[in-house]
mmCIF file of C-alpha atoms in Angstrom:
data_model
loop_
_atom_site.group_PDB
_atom_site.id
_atom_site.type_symbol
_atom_site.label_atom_id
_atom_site.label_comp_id
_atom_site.label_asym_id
_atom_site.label_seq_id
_atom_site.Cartn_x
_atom_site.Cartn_y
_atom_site.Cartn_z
ATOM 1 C CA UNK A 1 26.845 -123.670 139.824
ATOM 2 C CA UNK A 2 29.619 -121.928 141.813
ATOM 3 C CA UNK A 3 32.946 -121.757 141.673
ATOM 4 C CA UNK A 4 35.759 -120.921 143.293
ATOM 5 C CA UNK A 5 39.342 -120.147 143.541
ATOM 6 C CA UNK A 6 41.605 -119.867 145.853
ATOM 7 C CA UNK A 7 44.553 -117.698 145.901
ATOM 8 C CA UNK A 8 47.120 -116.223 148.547
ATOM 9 C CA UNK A 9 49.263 -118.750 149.978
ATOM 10 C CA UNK A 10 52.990 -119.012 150.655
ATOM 11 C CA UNK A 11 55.284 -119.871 152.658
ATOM 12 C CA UNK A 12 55.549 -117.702 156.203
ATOM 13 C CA UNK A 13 58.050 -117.681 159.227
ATOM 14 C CA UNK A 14 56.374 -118.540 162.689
ATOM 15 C CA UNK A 15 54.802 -114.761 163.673
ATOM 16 C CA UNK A 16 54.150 -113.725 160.371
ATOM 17 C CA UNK A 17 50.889 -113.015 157.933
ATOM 18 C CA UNK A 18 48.839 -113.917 155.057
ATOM 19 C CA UNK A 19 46.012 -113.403 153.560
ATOM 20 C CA UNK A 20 43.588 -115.627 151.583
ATOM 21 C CA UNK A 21 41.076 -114.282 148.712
ATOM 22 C CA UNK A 22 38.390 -116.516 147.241
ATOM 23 C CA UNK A 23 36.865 -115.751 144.221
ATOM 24 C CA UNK A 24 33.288 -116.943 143.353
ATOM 25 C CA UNK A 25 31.217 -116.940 140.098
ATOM 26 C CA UNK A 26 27.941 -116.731 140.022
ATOM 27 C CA UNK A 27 24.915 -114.032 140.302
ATOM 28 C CA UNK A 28 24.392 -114.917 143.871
ATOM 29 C CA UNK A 29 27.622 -114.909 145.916
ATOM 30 C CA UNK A 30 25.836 -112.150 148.426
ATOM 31 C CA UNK A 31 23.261 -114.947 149.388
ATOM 32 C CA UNK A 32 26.000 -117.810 150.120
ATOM 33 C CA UNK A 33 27.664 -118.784 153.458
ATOM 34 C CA UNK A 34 31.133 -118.988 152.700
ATOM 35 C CA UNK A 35 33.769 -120.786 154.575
ATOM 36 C CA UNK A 36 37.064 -121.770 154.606
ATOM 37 C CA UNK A 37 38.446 -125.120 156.146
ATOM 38 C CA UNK A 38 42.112 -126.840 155.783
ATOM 39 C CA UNK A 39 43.845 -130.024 155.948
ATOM 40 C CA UNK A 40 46.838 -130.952 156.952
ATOM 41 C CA UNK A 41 48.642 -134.298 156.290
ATOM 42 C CA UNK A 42 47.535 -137.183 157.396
ATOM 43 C CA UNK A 43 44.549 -135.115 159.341
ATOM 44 C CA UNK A 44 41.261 -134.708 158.482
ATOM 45 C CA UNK A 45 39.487 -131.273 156.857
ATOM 46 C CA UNK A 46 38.741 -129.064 159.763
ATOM 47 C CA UNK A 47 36.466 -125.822 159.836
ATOM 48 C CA UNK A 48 38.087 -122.855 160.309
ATOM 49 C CA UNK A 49 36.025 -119.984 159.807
ATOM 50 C CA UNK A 50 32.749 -118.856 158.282
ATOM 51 C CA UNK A 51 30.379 -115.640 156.902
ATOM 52 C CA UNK A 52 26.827 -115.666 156.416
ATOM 53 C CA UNK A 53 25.399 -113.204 154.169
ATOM 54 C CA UNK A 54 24.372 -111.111 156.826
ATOM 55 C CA UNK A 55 28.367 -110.812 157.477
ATOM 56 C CA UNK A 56 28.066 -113.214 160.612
ATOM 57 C CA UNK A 57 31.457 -114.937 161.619
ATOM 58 C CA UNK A 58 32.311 -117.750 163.223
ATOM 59 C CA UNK A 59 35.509 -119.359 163.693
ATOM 60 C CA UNK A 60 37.552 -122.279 164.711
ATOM 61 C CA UNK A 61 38.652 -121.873 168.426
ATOM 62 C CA UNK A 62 42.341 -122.573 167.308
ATOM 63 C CA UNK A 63 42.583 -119.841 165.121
ATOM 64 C CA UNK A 64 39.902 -116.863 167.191
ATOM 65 C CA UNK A 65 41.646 -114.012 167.864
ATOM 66 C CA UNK A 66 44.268 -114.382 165.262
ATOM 67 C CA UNK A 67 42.250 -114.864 162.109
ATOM 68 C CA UNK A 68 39.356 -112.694 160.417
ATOM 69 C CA UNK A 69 37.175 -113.371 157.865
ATOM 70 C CA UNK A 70 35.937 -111.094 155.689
ATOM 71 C CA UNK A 71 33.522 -110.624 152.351
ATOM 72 C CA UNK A 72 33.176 -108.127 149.479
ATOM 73 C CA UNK A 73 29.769 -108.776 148.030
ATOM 74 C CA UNK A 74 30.880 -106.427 144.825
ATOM 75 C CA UNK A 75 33.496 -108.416 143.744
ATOM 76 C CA UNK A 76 32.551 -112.113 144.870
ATOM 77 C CA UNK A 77 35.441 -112.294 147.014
ATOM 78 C CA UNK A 78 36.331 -113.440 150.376
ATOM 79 C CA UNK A 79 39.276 -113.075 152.367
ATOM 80 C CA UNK A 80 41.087 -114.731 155.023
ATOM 81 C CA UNK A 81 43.522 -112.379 157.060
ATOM 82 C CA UNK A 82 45.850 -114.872 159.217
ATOM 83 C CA UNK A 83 47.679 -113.224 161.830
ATOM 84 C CA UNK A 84 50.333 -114.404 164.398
ATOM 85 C CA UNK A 85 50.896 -117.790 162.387
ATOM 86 C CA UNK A 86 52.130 -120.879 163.833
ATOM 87 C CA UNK A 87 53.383 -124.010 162.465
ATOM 88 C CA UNK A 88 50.444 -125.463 163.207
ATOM 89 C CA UNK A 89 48.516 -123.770 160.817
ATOM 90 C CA UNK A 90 50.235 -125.049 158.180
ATOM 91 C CA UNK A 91 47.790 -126.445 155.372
ATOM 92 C CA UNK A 92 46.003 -126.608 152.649
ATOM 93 C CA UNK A 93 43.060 -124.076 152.823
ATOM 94 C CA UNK A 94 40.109 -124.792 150.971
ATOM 95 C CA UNK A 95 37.172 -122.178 150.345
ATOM 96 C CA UNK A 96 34.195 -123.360 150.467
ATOM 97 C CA UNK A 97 30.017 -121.776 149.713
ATOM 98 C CA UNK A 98 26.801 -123.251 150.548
ATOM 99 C CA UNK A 99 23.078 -122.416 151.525
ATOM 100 C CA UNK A 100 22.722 -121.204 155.310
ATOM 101 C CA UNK A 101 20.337 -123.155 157.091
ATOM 102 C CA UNK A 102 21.997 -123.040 160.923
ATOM 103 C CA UNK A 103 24.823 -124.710 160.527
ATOM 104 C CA UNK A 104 28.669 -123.912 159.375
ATOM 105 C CA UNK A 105 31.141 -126.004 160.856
ATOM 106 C CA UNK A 106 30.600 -129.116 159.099
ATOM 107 C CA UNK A 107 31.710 -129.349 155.528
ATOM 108 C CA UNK A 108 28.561 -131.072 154.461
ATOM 109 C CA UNK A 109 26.933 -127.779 155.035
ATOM 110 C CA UNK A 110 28.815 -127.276 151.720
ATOM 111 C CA UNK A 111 28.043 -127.576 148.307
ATOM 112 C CA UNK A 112 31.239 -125.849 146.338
ATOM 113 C CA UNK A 113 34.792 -126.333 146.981
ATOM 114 C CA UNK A 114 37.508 -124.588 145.989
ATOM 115 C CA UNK A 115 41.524 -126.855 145.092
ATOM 116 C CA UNK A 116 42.868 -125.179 147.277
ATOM 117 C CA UNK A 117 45.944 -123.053 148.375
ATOM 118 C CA UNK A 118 48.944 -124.109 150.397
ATOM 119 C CA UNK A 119 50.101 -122.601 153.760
ATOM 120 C CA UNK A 120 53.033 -123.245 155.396
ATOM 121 C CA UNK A 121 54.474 -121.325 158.446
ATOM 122 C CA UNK A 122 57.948 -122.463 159.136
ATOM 123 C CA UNK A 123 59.098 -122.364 162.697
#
């Protein structure tokens, strides 16, 4: 059993930054492909970015180039730096882990979910 929380959001002007931590229990974080997705009202959960334990990224093409993902194996943590925000990114951001077999962008890939953490960039 994992879990995780989710920690880091605000409220941002248009231009500005935050970034996301998610913390994870368990004795094998290191082996997990972690990812973070969001919804926003009335829209469906989207992918936005994921690590594999081999520190692979991947990300949504909305948010490449302005977001980084990021993971500290020692402390069971990832982050989320968001950079250059727009209103559009405004959301809940979820963190989420799972076993890597090939894929990342779907959330059943996913087996742990985190409540949550609100984002909103105001314009």
């Amino acid at each position: 059993q994992v879990q995780l929380v989710e920690s880091g959001g605000g409220l941002v002007q248009a231009g500005g930054s935050l970034r996301l931590s998610c913390a994870a229990s368990g004795r094998t974080f290191s082996s997990y492909l972690m990812g973070w997705f969001r919804q926003a009202p009335g829209k469906e959960r989207e992918f936005v970015s994921a690590i594999t334990w081999s520190r692979s990224t991947y990300y949504a093409d909305s948010v490449k180039g302005r977001f980084t993902i990021s993971r500290d194996n020692a402390k069971n943590t990832i982050y989320l730096q968001m950079n250059s925000l727009k209103p559009e990114d405004t959301a809940v951001y979820y963190c989420a882990a799972g076993q890597y077999s090939g894929g990342y962008i779907r959330h059943e890939y996913y087996d742990y979910w985190g409540r949550g953490t609100q984002v909103t960039v105001s314009s």
